[in-house]
PDB file of C-alpha atoms in Angstrom:
ATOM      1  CA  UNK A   1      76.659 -25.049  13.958  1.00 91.00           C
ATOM      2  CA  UNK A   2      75.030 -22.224  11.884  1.00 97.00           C
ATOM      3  CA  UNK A   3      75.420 -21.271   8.158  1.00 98.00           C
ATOM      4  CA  UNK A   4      76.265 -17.523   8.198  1.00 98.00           C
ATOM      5  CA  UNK A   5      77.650 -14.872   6.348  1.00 98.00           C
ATOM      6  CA  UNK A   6      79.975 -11.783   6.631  1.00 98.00           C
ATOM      7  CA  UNK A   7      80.166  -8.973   4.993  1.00 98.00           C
ATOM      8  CA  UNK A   8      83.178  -6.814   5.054  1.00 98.00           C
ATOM      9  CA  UNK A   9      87.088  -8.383   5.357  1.00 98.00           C
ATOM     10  CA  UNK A  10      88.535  -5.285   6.295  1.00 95.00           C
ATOM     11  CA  UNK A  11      91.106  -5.140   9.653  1.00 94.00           C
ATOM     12  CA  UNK A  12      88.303  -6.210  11.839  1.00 96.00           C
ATOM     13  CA  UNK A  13      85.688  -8.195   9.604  1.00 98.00           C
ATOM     14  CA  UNK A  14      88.800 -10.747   8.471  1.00 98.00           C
ATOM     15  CA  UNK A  15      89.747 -12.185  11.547  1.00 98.00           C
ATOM     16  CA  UNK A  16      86.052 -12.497  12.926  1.00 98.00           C
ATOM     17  CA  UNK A  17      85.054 -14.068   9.872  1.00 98.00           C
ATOM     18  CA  UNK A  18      87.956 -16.766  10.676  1.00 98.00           C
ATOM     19  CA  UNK A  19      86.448 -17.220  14.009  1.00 98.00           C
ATOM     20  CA  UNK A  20      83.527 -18.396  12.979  1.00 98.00           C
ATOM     21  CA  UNK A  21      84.998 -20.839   9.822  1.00 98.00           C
ATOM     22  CA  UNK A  22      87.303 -22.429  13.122  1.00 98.00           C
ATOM     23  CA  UNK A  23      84.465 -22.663  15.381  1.00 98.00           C
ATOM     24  CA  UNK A  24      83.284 -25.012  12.863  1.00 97.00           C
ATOM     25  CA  UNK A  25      80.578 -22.473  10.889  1.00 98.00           C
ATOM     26  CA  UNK A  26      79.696 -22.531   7.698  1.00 98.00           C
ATOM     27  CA  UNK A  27      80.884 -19.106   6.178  1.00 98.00           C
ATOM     28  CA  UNK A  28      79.960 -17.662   3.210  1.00 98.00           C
ATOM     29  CA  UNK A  29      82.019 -14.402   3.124  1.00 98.00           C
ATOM     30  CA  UNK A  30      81.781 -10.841   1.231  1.00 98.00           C
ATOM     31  CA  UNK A  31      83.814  -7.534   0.381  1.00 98.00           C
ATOM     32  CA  UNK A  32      83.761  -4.799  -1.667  1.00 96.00           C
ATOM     33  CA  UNK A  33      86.886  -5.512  -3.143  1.00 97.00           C
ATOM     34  CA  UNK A  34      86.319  -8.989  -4.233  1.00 97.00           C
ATOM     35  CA  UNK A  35      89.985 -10.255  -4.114  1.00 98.00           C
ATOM     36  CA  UNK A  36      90.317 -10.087  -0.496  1.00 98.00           C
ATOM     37  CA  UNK A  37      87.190 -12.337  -0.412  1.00 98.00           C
ATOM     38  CA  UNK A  38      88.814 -14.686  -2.460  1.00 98.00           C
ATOM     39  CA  UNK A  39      92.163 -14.948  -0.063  1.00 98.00           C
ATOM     40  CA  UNK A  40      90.152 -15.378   2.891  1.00 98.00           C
ATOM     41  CA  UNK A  41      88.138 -18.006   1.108  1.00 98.00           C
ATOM     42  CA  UNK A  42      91.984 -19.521  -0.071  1.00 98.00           C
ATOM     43  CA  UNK A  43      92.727 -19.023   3.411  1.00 98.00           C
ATOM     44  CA  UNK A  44      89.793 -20.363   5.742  1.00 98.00           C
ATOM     45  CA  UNK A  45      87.845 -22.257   3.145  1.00 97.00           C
ATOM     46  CA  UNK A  46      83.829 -21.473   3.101  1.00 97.00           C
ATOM     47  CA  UNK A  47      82.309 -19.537  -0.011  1.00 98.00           C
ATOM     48  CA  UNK A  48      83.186 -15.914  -1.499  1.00 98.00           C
ATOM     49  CA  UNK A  49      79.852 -14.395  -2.547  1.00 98.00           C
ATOM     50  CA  UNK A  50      79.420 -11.871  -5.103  1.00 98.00           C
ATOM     51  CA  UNK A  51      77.122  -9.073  -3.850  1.00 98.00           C
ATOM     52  CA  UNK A  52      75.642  -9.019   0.200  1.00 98.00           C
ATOM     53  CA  UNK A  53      72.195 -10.407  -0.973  1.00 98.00           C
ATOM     54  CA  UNK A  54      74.253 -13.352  -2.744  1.00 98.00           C
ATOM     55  CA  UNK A  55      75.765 -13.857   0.586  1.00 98.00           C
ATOM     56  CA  UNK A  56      72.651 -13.615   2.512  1.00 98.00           C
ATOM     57  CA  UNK A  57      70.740 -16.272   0.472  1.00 98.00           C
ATOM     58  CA  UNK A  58      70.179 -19.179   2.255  1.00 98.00           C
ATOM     59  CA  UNK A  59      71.857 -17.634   5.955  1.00 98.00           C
ATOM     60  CA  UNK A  60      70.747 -18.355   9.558  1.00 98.00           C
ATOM     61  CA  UNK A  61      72.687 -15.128  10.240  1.00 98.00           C
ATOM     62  CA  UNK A  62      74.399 -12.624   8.597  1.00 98.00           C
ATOM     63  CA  UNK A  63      77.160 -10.623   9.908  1.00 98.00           C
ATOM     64  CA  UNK A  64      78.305  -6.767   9.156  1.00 98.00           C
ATOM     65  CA  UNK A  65      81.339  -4.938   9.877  1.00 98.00           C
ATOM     66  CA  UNK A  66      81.790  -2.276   7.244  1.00 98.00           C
ATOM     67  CA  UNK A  67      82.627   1.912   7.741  1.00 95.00           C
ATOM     68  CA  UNK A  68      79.621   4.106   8.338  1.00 96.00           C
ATOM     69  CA  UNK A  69      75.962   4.283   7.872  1.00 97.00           C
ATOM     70  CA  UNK A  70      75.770   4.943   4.455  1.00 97.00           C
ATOM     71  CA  UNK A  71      77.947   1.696   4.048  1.00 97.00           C
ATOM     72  CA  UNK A  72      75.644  -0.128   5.916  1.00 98.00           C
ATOM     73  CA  UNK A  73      72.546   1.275   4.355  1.00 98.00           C
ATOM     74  CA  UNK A  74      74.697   0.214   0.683  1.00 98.00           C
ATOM     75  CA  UNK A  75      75.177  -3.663   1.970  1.00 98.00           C
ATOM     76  CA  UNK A  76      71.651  -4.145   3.464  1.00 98.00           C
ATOM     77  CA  UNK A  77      69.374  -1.712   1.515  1.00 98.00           C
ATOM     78  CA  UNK A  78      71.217  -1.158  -1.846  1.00 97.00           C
ATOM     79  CA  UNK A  79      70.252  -2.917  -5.500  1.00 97.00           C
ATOM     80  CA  UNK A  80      72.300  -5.822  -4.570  1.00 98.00           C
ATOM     81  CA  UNK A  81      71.476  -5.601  -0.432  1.00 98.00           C
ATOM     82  CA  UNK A  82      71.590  -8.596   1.762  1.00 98.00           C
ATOM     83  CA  UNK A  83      68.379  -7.328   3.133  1.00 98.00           C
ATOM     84  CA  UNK A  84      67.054  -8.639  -0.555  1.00 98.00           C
ATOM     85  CA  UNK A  85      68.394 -12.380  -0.021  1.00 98.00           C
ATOM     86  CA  UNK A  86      67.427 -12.926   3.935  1.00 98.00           C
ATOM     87  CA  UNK A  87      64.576 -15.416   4.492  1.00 97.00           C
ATOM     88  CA  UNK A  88      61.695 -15.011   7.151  1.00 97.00           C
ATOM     89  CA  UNK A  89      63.130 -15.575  10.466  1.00 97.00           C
ATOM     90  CA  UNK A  90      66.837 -14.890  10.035  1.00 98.00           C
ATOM     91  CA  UNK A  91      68.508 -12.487  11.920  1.00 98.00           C
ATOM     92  CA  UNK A  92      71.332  -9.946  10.587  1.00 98.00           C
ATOM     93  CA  UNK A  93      73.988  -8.765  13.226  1.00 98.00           C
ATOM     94  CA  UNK A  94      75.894  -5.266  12.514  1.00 98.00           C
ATOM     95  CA  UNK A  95      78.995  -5.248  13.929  1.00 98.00           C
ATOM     96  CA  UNK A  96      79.790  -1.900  12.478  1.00 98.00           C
ATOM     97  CA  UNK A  97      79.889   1.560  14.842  1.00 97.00           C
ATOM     98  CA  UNK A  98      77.095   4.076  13.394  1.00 98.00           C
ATOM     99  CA  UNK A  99      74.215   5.948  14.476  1.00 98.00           C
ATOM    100  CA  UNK A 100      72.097   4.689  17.037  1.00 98.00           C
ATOM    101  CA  UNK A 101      69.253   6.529  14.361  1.00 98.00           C
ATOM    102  CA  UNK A 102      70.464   3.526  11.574  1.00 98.00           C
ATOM    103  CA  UNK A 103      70.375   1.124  14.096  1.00 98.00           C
ATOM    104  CA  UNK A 104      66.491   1.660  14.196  1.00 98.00           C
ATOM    105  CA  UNK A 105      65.556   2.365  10.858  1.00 98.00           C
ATOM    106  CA  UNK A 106      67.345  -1.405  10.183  1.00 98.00           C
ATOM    107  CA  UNK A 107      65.659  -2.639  13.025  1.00 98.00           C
ATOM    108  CA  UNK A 108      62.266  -1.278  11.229  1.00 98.00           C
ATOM    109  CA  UNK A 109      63.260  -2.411   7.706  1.00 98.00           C
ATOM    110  CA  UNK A 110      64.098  -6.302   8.793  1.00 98.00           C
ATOM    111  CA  UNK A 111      60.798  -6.951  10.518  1.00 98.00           C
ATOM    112  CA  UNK A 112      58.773  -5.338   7.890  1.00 97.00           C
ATOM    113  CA  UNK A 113      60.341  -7.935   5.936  1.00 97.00           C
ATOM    114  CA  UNK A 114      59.873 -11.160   8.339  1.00 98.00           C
ATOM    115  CA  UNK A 115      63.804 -11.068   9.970  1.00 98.00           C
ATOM    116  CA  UNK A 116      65.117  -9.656  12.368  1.00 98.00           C
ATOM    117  CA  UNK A 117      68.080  -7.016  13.045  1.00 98.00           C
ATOM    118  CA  UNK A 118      70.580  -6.335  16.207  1.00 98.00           C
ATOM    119  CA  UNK A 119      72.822  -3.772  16.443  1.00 98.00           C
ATOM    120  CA  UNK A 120      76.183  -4.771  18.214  1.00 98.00           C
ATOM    121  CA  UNK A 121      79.215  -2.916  17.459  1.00 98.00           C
ATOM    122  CA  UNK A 122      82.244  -4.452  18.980  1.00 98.00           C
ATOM    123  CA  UNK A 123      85.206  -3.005  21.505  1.00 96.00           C
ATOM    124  CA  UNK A 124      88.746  -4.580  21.636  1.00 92.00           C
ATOM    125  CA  UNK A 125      90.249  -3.087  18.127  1.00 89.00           C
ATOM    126  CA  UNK A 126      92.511  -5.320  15.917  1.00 90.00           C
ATOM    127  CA  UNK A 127      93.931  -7.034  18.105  1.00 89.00           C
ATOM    128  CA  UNK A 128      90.572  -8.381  19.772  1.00 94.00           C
ATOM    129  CA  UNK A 129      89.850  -9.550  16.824  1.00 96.00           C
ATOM    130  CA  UNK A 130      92.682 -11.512  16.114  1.00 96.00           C
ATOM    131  CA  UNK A 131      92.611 -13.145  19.028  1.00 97.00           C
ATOM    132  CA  UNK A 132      88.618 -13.587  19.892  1.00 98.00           C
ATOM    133  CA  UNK A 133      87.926 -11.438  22.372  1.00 98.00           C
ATOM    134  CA  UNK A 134      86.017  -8.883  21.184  1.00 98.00           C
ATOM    135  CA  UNK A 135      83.586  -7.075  23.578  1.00 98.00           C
ATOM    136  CA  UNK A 136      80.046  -6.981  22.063  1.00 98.00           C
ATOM    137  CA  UNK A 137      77.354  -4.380  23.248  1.00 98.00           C
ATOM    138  CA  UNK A 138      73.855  -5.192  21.517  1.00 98.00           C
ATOM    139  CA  UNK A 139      70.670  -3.793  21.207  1.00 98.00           C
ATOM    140  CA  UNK A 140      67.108  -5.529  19.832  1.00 98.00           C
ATOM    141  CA  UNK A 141      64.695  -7.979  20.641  1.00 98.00           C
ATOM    142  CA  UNK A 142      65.795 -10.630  23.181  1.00 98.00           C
ATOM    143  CA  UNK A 143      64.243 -13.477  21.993  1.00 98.00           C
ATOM    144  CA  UNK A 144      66.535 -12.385  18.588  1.00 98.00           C
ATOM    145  CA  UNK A 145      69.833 -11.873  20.926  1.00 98.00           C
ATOM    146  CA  UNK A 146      69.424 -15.215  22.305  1.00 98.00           C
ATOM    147  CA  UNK A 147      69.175 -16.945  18.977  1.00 97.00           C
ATOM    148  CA  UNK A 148      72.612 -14.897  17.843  1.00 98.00           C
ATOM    149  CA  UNK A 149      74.601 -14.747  21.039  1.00 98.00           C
ATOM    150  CA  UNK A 150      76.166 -18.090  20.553  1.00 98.00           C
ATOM    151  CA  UNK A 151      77.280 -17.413  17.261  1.00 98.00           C
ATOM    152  CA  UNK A 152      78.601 -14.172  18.291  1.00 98.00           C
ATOM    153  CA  UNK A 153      80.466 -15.659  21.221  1.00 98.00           C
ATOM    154  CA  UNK A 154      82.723 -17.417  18.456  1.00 98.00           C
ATOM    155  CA  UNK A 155      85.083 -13.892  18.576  1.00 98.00           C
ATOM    156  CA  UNK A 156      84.449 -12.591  21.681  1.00 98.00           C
ATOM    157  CA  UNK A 157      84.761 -12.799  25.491  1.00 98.00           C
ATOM    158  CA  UNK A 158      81.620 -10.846  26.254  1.00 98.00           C
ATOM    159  CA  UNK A 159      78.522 -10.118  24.759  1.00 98.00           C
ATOM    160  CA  UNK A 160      75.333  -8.819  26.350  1.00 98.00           C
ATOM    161  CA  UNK A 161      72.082  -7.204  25.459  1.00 98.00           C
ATOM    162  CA  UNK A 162      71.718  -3.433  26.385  1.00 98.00           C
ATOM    163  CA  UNK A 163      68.139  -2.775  25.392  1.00 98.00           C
ATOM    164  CA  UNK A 164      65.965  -2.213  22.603  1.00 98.00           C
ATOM    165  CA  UNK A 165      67.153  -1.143  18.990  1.00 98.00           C
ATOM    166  CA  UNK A 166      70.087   1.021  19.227  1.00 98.00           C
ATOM    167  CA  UNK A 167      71.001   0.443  22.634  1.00 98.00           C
ATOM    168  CA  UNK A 168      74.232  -1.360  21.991  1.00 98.00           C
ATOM    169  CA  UNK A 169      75.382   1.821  19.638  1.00 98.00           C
ATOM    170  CA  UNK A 170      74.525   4.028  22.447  1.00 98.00           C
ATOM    171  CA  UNK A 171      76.777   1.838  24.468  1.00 98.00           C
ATOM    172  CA  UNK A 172      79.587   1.472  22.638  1.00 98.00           C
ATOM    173  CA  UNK A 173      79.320   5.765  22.091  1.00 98.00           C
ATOM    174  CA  UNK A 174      79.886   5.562  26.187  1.00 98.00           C
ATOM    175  CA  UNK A 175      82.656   3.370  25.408  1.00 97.00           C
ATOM    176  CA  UNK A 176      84.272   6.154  23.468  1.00 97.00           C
ATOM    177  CA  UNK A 177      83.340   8.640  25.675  1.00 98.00           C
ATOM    178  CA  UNK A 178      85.251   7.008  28.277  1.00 97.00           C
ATOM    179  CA  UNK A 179      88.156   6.000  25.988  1.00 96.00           C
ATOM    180  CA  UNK A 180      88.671   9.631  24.962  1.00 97.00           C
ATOM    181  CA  UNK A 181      88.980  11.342  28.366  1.00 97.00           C
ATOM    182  CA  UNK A 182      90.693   8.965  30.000  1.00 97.00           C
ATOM    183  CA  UNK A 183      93.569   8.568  26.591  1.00 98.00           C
ATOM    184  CA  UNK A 184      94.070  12.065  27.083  1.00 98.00           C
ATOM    185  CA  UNK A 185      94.775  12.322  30.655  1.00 98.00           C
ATOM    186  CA  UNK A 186      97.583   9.803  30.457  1.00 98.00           C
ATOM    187  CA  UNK A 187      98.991  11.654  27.285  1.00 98.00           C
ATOM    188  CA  UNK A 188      98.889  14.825  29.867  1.00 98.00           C
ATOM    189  CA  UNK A 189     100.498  12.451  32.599  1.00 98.00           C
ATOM    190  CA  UNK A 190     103.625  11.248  30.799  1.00 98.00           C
ATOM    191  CA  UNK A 191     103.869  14.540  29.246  1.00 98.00           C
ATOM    192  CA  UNK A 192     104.267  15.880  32.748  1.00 98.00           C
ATOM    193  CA  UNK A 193     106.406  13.098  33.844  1.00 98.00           C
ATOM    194  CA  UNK A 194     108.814  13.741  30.562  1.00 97.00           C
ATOM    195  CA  UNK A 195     109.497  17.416  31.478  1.00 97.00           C
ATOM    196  CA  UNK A 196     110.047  16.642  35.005  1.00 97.00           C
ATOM    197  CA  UNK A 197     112.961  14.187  34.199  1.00 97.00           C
ATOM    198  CA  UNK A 198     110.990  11.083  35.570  1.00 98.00           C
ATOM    199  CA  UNK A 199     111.607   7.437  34.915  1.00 98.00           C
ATOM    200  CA  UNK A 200     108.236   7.131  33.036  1.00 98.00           C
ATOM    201  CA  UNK A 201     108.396   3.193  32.755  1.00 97.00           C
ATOM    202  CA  UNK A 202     108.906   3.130  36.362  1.00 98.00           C
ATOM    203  CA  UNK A 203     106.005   5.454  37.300  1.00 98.00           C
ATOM    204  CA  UNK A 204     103.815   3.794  35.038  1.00 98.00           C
ATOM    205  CA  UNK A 205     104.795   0.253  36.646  1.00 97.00           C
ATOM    206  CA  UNK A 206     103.829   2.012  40.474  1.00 98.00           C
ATOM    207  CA  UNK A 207     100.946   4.216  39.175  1.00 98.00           C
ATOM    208  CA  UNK A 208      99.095   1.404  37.513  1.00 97.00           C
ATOM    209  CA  UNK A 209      98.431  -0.671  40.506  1.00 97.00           C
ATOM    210  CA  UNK A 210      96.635   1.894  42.014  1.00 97.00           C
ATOM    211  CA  UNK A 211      93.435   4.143  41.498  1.00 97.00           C
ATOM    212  CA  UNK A 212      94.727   5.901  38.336  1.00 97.00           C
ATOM    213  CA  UNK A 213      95.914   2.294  36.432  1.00 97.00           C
ATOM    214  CA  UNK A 214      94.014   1.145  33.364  1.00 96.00           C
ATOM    215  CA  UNK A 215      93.795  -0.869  30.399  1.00 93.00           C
ATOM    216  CA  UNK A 216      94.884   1.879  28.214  1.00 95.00           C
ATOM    217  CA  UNK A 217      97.888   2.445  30.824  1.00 97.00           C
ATOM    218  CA  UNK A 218      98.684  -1.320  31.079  1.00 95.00           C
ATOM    219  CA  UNK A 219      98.942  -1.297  27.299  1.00 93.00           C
ATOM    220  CA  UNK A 220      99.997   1.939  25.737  1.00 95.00           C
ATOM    221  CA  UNK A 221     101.607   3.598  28.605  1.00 97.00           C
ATOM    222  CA  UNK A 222     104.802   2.589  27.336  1.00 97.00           C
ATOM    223  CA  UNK A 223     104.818   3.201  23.561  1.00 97.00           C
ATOM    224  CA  UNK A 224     103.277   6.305  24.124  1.00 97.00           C
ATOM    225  CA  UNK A 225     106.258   7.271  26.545  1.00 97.00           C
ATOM    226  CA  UNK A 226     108.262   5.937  23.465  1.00 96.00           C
ATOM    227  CA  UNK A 227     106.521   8.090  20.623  1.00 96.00           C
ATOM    228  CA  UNK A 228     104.979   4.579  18.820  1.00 97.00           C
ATOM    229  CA  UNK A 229     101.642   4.850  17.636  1.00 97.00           C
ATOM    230  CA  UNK A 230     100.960   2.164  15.281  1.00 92.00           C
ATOM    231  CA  UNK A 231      98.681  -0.251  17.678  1.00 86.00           C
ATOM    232  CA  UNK A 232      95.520  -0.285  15.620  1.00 78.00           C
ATOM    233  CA  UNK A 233      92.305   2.039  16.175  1.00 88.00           C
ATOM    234  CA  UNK A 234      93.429   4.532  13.813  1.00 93.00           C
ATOM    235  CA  UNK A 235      92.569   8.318  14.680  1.00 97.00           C
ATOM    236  CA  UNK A 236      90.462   8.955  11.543  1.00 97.00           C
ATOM    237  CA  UNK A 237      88.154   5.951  13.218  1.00 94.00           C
ATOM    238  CA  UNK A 238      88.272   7.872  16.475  1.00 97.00           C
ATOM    239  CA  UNK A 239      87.112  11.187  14.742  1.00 97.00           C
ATOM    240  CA  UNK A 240      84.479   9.199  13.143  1.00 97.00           C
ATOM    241  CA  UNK A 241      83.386   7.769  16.362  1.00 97.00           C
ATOM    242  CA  UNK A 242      83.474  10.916  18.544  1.00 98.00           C
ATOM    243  CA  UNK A 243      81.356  12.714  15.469  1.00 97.00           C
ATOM    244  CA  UNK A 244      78.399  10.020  16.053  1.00 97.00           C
ATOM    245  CA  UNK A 245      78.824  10.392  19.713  1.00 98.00           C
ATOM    246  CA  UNK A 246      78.730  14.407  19.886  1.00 98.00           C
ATOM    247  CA  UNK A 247      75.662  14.330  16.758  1.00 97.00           C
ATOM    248  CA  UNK A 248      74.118  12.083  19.419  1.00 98.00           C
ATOM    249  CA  UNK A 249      74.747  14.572  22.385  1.00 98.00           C
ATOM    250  CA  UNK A 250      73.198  17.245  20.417  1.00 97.00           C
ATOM    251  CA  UNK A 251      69.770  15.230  19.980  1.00 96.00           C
ATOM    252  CA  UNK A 252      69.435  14.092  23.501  1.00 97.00           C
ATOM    253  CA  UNK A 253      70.681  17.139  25.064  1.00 98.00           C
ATOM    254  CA  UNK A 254      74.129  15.642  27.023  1.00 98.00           C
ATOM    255  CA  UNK A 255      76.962  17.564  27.810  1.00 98.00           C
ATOM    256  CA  UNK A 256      80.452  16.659  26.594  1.00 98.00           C
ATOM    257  CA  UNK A 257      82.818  19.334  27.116  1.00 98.00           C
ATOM    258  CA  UNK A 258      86.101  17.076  27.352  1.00 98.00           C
ATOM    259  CA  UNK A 259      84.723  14.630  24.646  1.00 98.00           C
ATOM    260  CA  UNK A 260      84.317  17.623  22.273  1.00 98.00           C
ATOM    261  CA  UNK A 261      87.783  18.915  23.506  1.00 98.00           C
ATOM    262  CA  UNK A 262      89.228  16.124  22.909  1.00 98.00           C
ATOM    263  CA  UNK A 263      87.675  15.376  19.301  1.00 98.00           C
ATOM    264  CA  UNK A 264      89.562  19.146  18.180  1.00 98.00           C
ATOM    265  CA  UNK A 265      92.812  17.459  19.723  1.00 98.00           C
ATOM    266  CA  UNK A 266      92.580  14.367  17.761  1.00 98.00           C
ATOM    267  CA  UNK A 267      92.179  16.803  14.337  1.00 98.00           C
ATOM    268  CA  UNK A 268      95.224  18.674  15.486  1.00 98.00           C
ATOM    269  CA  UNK A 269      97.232  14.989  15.463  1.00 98.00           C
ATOM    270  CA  UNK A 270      95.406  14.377  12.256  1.00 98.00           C
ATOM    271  CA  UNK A 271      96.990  17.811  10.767  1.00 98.00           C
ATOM    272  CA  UNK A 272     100.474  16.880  12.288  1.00 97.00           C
ATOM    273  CA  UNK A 273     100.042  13.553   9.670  1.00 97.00           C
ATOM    274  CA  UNK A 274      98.727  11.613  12.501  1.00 97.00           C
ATOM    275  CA  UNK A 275      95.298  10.144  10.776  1.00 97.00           C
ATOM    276  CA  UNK A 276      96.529   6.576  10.677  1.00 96.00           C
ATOM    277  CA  UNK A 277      97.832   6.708  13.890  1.00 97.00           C
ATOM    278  CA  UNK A 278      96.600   5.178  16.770  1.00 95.00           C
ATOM    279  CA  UNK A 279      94.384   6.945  19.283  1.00 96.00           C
ATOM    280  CA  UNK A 280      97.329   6.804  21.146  1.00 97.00           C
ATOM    281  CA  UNK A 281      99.140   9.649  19.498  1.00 98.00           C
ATOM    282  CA  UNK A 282      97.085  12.214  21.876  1.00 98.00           C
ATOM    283  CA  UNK A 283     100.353  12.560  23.605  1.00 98.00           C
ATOM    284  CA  UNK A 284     102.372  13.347  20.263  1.00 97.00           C
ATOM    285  CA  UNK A 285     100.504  17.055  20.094  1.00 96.00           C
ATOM    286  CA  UNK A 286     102.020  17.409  23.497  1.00 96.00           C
ATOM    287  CA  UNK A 287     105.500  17.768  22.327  1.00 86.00           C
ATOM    288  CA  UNK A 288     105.121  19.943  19.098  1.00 66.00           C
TER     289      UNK A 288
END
C-alpha cells in the first residue's frame, strides 16, 4: 500500500480519490474549495491538506485531476505547489486533460527537481469513476509507469503506457477525436430515423449488433432518441477538449475537418443553453 495524495474533489477527482482510501491507501486529499475536502475526509477518512505542497509532503505519489493547464501549472508550480513538497524519487500522476505542451514542461520541471512526472488523463466520464473503471492513457518514463501503474489500477480497468512525455495527452486527444465524429453521426442517425416515423428503440436494438453499433449507441442511443442529456461529460468539457485537440492539429499539421465541424456544432448546443449538457445533446441542434 502507498501513501498518496489527490488533488482536486471535483466530479471526477472525488470518487477516484475513494478508490484509492478502499483499496486500502493512505490518502491525504486536496481542493480548492476546502469544504469539499473536509466531507470527503468525513466521508472516506485519510487527511484534508491545506495547500497541494501540504499534500505532497511526505507522498509516494501524488495524484491530479483539476480543469486546464493553467490549473495544473497553479497546483504544481504555484507559491503553495505540490511540486514544492515532493521528495527525490516520487512520482506525480496528472489525471487532468491539457496540452500535450504542459505535459512536457512538467515532465522537465519534476526531474530537474529529483521526481518524476506522467501524464495520464483518464476516459470513462463520471460514471467510470464511480465505479473504477476508468481508462488511463499515459505518457513518461517506464521505469516511472511501472512504479505508478498499480496504484493507478485502484480506479480503473485499463491503463497502459503510450510513449514518452505527452503521449498519453496525445492519446486521449484521439480519444476525442473519435468520440466527436462518431456522437454526431448517431445524432444524424436518429434524427433521420425520427422524421421517417421509425421505431428508434427498435432500430437501435438491430443496428447495434452490427458494423455501425457502439459504446456511445449501447449507452446513449436511447436518451438521445428521448431528448435526455444529463449523463455526465458536460459540453463546455467537450469544447475544452476539442480546443486542445484542434491547437494541437495546427502545430503538427493534421487535418480535422469533421472534428472542427463538429466543435462549431457543440457551440451552437452551447448557445441553445446546452453547456452543461452532455455531449450527447449533438442531436438536440437537430430538431431546432
Amino acid at each position: 500500500m502507498a501513501k498518496v495524495a489527490f488533488l482536486g474533489l471535483g466530479v471526477m477527482g472525488y470518487p477516484m480519490a475513494r478508490h484509492l482510501k478502499a483499496k486500502g491507501h493512505e490518502v491525504t486529499v486536496y481542493n480548492r474549495t476546502a469544504a469539499k475536502a473536509e466531507q470527503w475526509v468525513s466521508e472516506n477518512g485519510g487527511r484534508a491538506a491545506r495547500t497541494p505542497r501540504e499534500a505532497a509532503e511526505g507522498q509516494e505519489i501524488v495524484f491530479a485531476c483539476v480543469g486546464n493547464d493553467d490549473d495544473l501549472r497553479e497546483v504544481t508550480l504555484g507559491p503553495d505547489g505540490a511540486f514544492h513538497g515532493m521528495g527525490q524519487g516520487t512520482v506525480f500522476v496528472d489525471h487532468t486533460t491539457a496540452s500535450a505542451e504542459v505535459a512536457r514542461e512538467l515532465h522537465a520541471a519534476a526531474k530537474e527537481k529529483g521526481f518524476s512526472f506522467i501524464d495520464a488523463p483518464v476516459s470513462g466520464g463520471q460514471a467510470g469513476a464511480e465505479n473504477g473503471v476508468l481508462t488511463v492513457m499515459c505518457g513518461g518514463d517506464a521505469d516511472v509507469y511501472a512504479k505508478a501503474e498499480p496504484v493507478i489500477m485502484s480506479f480503473a480497468r485499463a491503463s497502459r503506457l503510450l510513449g514518452e512525455a505527452g503521449a498519453g495527452q496525445l492519446t486521449k486527444m484521439i480519444n476525442q477525436i473519435c468520440i466527436a465524429g462518431l456522437v454526431q453521426g448517431l445524432a444524424e442517425g436518429i434524427h433521420f430515423g425520427q422524421k421517417a416515423g421509425l421505431d428508434i428503440e427498435a432500430v437501435l436494438e438491430v443496428i447495434s449488433k452490427g458494423a455501425a453499433g457502439s459504446w456511445q449507441m449501447e449507452n446513449r442511443g436511447k436518451t438521445m432518441n428521448q431528448g435526455k442529456f444529463d449523463f455526465g461529460f458536460a459540453v463546455d468539457w467537450m469544447r475544452k477538449d476539442l480546443s486542445i485537440v484542434l491547437g494541437e492539429a495546427r502545430k503538427n499539421g493534421a487535418s480535422l475537418p469533421v472534428t472542427a465541424l463538429v466543435d462549431q456544432f457543440y457551440a451552437d448546443v452551447q448557445k441553445m443553453g446546452g453547456k452543461r449538457w452532455d455531449t450527447s445533446s449533438l442531436i438536440a441542434r437537430l430538431g431546432k
